[in-house]
Short mmCIF file of C-alpha atoms in Angstrom, two decimals:
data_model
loop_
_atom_site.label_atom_id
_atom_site.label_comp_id
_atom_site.label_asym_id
_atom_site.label_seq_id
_atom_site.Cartn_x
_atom_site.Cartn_y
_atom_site.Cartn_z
CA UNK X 1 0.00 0.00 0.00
CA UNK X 2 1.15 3.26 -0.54
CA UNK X 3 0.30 7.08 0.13
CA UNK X 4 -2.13 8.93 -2.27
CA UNK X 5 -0.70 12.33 -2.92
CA UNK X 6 0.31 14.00 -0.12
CA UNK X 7 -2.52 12.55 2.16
CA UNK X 8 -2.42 9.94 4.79
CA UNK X 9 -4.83 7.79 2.71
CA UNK X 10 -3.28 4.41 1.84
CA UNK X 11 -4.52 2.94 -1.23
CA UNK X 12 -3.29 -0.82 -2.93
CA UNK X 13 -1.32 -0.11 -6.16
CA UNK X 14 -3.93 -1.38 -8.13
CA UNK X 15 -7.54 -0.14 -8.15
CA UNK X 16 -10.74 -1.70 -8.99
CA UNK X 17 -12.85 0.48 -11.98
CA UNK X 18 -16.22 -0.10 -11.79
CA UNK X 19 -17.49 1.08 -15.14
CA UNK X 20 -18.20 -1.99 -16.39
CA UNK X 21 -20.82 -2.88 -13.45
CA UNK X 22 -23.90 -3.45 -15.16
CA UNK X 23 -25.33 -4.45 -18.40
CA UNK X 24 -26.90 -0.91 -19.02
CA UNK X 25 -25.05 0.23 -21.97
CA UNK X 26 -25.55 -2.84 -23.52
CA UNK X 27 -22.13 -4.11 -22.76
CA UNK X 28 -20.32 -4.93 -18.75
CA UNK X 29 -21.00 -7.79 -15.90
CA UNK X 30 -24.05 -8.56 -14.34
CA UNK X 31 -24.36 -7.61 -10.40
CA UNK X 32 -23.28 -11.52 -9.48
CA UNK X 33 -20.46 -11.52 -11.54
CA UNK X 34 -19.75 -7.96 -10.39
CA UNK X 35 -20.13 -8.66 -6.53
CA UNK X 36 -17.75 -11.92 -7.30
CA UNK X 37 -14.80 -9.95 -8.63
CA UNK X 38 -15.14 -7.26 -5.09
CA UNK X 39 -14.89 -10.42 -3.55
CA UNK X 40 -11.77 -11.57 -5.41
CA UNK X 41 -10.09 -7.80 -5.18
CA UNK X 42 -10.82 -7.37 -1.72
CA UNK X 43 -8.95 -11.21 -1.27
CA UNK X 44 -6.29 -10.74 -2.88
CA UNK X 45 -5.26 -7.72 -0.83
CA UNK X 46 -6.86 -4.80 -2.42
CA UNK X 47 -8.75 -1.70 -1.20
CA UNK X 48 -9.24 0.93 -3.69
CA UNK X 49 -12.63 0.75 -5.30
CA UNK X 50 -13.66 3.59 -8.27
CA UNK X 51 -16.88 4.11 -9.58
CA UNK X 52 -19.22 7.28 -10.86
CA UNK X 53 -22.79 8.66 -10.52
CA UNK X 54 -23.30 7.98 -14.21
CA UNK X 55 -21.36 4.86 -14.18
CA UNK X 56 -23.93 2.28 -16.35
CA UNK X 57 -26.60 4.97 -15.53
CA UNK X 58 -26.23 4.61 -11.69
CA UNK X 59 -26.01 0.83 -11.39
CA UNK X 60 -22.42 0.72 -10.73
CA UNK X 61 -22.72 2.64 -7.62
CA UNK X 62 -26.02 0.58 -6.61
CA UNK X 63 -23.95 -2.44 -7.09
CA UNK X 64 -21.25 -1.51 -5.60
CA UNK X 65 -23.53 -0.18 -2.58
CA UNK X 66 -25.57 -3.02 -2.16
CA UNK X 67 -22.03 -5.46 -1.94
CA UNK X 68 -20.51 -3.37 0.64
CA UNK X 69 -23.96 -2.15 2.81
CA UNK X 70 -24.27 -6.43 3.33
CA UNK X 71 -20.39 -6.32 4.28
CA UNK X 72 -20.23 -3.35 6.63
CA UNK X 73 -16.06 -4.76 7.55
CA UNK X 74 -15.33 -4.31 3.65
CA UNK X 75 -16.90 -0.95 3.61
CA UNK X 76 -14.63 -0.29 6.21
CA UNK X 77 -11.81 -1.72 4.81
CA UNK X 78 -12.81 0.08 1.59
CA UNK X 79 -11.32 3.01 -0.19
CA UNK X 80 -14.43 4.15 -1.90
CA UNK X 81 -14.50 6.86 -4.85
CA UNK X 82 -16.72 8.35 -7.01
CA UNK X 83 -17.49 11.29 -9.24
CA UNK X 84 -19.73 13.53 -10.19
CA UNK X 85 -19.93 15.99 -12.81
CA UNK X 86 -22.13 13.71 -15.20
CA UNK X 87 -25.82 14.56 -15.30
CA UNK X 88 -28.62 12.60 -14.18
CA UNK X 89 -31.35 14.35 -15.22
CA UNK X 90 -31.77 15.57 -18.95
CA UNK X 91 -33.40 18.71 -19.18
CA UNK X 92 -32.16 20.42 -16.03
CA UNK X 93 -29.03 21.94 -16.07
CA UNK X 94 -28.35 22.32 -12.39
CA UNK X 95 -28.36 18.54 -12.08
CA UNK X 96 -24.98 18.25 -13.32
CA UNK X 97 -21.91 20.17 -13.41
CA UNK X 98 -19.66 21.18 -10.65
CA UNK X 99 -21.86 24.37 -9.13
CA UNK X 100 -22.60 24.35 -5.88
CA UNK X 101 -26.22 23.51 -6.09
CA UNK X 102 -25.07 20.58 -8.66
CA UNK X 103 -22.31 19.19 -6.33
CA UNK X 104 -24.35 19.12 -3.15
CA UNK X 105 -27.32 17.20 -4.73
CA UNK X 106 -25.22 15.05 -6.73
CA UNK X 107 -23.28 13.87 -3.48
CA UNK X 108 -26.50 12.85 -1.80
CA UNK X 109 -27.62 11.09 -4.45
CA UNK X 110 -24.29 9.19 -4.79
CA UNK X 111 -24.70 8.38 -0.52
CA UNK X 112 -28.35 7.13 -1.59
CA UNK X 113 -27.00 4.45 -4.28
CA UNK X 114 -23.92 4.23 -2.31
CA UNK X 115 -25.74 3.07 1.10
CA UNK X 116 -23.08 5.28 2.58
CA UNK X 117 -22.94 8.21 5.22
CA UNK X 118 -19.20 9.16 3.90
CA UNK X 119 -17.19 9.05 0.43
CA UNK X 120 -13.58 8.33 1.38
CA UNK X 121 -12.40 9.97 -2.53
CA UNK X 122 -14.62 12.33 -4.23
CA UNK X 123 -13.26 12.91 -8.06
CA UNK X 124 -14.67 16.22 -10.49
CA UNK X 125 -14.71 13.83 -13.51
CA UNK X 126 -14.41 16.63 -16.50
CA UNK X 127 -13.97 20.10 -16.57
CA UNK X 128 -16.65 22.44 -16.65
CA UNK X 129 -15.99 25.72 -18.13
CA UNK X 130 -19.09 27.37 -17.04
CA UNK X 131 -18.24 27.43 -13.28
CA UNK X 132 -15.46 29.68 -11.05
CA UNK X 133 -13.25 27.01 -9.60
CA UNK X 134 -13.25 29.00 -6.16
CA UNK X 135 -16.84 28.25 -6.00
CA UNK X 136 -16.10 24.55 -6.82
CA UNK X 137 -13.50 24.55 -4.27
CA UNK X 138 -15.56 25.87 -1.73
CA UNK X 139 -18.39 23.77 -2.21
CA UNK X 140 -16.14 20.40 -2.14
CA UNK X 141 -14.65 22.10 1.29
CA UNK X 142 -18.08 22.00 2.86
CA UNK X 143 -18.94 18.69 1.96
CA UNK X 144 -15.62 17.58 3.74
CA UNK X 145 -16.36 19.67 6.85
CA UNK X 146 -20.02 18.45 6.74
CA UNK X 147 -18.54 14.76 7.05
CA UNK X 148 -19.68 13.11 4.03
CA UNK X 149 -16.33 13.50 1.75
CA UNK X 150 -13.02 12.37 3.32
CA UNK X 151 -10.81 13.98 0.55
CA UNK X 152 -10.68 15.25 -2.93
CA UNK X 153 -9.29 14.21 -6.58
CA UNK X 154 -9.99 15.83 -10.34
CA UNK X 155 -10.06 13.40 -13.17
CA UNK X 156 -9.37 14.57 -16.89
CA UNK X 157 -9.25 18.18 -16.20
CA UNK X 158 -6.37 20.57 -17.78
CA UNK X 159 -3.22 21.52 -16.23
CA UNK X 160 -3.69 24.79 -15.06
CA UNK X 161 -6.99 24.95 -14.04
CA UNK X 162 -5.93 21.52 -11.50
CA UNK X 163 -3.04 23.74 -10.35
CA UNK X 164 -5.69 26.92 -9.97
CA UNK X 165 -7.48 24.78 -7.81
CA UNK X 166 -4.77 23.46 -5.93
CA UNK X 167 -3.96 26.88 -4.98
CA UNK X 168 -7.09 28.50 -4.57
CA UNK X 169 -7.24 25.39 -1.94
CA UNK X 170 -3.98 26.09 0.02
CA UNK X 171 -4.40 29.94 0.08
CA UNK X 172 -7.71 30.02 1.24
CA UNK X 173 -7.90 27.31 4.17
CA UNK X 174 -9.75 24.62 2.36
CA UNK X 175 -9.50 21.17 1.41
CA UNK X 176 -6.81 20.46 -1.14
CA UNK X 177 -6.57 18.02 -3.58
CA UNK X 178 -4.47 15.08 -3.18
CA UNK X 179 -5.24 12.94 -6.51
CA UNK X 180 -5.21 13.32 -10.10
CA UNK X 181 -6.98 10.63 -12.42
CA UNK X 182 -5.98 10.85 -16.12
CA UNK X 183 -5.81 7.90 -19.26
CA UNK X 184 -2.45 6.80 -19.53
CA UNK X 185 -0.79 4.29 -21.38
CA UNK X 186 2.07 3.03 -23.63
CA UNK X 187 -0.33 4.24 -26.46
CA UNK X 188 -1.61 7.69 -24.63
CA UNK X 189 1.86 9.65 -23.34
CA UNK X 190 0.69 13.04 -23.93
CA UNK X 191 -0.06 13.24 -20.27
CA UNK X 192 3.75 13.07 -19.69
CA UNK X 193 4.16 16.64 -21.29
CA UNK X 194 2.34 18.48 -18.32
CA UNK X 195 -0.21 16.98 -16.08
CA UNK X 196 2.31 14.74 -14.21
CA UNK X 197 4.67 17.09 -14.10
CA UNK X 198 2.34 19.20 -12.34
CA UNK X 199 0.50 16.29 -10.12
CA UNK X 200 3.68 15.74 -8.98
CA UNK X 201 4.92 19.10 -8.26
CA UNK X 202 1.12 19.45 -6.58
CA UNK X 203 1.18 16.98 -4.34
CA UNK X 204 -1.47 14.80 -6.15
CA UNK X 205 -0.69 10.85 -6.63
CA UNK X 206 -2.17 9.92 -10.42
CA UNK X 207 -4.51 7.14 -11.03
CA UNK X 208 -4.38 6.04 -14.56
CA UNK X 209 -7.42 4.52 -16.54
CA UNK X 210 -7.61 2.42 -19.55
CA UNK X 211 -3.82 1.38 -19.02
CA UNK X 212 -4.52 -0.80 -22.06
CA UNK X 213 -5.85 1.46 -23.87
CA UNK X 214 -9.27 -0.10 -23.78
CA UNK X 215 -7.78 -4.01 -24.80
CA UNK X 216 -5.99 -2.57 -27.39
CA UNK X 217 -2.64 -3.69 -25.36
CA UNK X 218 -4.43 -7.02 -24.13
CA UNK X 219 -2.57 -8.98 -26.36
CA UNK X 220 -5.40 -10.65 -28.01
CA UNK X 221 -4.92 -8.36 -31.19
CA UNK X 222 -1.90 -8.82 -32.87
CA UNK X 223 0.20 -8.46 -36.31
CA UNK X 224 -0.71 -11.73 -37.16
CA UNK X 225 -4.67 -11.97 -35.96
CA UNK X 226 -5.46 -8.30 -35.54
CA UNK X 227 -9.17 -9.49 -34.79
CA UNK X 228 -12.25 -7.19 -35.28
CA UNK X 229 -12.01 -4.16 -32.24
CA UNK X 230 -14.88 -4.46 -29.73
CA UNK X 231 -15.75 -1.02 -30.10
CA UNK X 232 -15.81 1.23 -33.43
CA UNK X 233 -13.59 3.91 -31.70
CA UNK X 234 -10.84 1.35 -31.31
CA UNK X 235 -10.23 0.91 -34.90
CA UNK X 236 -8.12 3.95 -35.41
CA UNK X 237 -5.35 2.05 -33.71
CA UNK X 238 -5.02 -0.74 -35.06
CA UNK X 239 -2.07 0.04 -37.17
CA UNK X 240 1.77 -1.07 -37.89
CA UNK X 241 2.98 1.30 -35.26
CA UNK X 242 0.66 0.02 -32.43
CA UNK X 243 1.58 -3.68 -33.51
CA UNK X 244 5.41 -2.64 -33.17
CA UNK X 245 4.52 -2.45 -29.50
CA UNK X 246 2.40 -5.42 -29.00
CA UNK X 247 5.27 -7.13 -30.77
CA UNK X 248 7.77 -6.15 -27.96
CA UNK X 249 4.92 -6.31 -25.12
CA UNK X 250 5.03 -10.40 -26.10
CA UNK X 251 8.25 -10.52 -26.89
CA UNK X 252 9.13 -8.96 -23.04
CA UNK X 253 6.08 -11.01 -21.80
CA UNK X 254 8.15 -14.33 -22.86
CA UNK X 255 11.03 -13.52 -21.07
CA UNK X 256 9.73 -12.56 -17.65
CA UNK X 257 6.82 -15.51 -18.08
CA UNK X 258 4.28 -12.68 -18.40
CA UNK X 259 1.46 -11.95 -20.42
CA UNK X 260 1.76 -9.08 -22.89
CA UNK X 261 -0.99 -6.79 -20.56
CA UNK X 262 0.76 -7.98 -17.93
CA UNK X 263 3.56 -6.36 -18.77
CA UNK X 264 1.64 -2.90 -20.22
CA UNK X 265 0.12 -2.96 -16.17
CA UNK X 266 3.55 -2.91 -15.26
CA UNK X 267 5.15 -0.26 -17.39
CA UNK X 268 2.21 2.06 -16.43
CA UNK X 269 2.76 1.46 -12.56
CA UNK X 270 6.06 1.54 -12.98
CA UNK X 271 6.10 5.57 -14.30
CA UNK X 272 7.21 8.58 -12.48
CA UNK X 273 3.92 10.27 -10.14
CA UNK X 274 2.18 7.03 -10.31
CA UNK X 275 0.04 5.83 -7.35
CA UNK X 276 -2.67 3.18 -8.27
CA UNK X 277 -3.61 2.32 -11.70
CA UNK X 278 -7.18 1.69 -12.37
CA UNK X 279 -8.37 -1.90 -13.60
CA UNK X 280 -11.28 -2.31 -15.88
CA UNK X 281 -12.16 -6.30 -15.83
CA UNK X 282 -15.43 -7.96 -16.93
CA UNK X 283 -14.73 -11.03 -15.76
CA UNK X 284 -12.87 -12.99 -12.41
CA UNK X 285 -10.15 -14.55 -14.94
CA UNK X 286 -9.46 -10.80 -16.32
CA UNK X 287 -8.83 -9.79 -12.78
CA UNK X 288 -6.94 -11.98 -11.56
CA UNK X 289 -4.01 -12.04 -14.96
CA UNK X 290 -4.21 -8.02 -14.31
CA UNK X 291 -3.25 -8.34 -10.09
CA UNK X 292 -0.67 -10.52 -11.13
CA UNK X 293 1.08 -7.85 -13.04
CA UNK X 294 2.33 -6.61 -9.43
CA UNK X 295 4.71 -9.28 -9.40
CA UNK X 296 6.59 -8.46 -12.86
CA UNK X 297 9.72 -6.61 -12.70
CA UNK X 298 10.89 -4.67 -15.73
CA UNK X 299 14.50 -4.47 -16.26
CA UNK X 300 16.02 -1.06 -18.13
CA UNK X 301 16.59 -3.11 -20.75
CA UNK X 302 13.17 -3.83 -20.73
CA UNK X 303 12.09 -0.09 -20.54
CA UNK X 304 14.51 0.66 -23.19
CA UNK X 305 12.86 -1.64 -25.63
CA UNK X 306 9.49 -0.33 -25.02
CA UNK X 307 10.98 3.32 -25.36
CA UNK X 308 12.26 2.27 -28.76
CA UNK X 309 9.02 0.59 -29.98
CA UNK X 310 7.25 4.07 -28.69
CA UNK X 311 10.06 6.33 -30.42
CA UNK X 312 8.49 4.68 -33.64
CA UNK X 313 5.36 6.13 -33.34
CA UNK X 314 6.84 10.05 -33.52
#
């Protein structure tokens, strides 16, 4: 377990994502399978659980409420986090967003699906350009005094308005933040240009999602059987210069006795400002190949290889 951010909250190195709770969209676990694979996470040593009030249209949190409300030492045990931002209700605009009015009703609804009186993380999921961040700021503070938020996190929100908030927190007495959650992968660097730079120079521990790149760096697509994507936005990279790092992700994988996502879990933990990197599993067997990433250790030569297979794609 380690520190998130500079907080006292100790989180495993690998978290549970949630989005895929639910057969809503059309796509996901059902709540059996769902509850099975807490079960397995909690087991195997983890305690970082992150899901969203729009999460499979409110299901995820349900599920993950109901699970823990029947298992009051998990919910303990549990780091829980969720977001809100996303709205609920089409055709009112106060019912998302990060206002105050917005963030105060959206955190009692999350407490309601949640069976909860307390969020240990709550994450702004996207920006919203139409609010003052002071006011955001402010509002998150309150919640936090009021008892039902423990501590704070953004998640996919620029640069310098994280660091505007950051300050705006330490200059005017309230809560700061002490996470960042951004998509990062061997496939999605950008975030290496400024947002960990500035997590880390912040104080905020970053939680990657979609380390691989949404099963694009599973391993099950490769030169040879490239396979049809699962998902239309997917197709863009399937391409010679993403194969050039599948090819060294198995290549790697065969020396260290590792499967090829095994070894993208690792390269993504293994970066600079990285805390706990967010799994996305349908499935028990899915889990349990991702937790054993934990237990791969990349060489430099190893790095170097996947640094050269990544210089390709510039």
């Amino acid at each position: 377990y380690l520190t998130l951010g500079r907080s006292g909250l100790r989180v495993s190195p690998l978290c549970l994502g949630t989005m895929t709770f639910g057969l809503d969209w059309g796509w996901g676990c059902s709540p059996e399978v769902a509850a099975s694979i807490i079960h397995a996470y909690f087991d195997a040593g983890g305690n970082f659980i992150d899901t969203a009030n729009i999460y499979t249209k409110g299901h995820s949190e349900k599920i993950c409420g109901d699970l823990l409300f029947r298992h009051k030492a998990l919910r303990q045990r549990c780091v829980l986090a969720t977001k809100f931002m996303g709205n609920m209700f089409p055709g009112d605009p106060n019912a998302g967003g990060a206002g105050r009015k917005a963030i105060i009703a959206q955190c009692n609804e999350s407490l309601r699906r949640l069976q909860t009186d307390y969020i240990d993380l709550y994450w702004m999921h996207f920006d919203d350009p139409h609010t003052p961040i002071e006011e955001t700021m402010s509002a998150l503070d309150d919640l936090v005094r009021a008892g039902k938020v423990r501590y704070l996190g953004f998640s996919d929100v620029p640069a310098w308005k994280v660091t505007r908030a950051q300050c705006e927190a330490l200059h005017r007495g309230l809560t700061p933040l002490c996470a960042l959650q951004i998509e990062y992968s061997l496939l999605e660097r950008t975030v290496e240009g400024d947002l960990i730079p500035m997590a880390r120079e912040m104080g905020l521990g970053v939680t990657p999602w979609s380390p691989l790149k949404g099963g694009v760096l599973s391993g099950k697509h490769t030169r040879a059987v490239p396979g049809a994507p699962t998902r239309d936005w997917l197709t863009k990279h399937f391409h010679d210069r993403t194969f050039d790092i599948i090819d060294a992700l198995i290549a790697i994988g065969a020396e260290v006795h590792a499967a090829p996502a095994q070894v993208a879990l690792a390269w993504v933990q293994s970066r600079a400002g990285v805390a706990s990197t967010i799994l996305g599993v349908r499935t028990l067997e899915q889990l349990s190949s991702n937790i054993a990433a934990l237990s791969i250790h990349l060489l430099p030569e190893h790095l170097a290889r996947l640094q050269n297979s990544l210089d390709a794609l510039r």
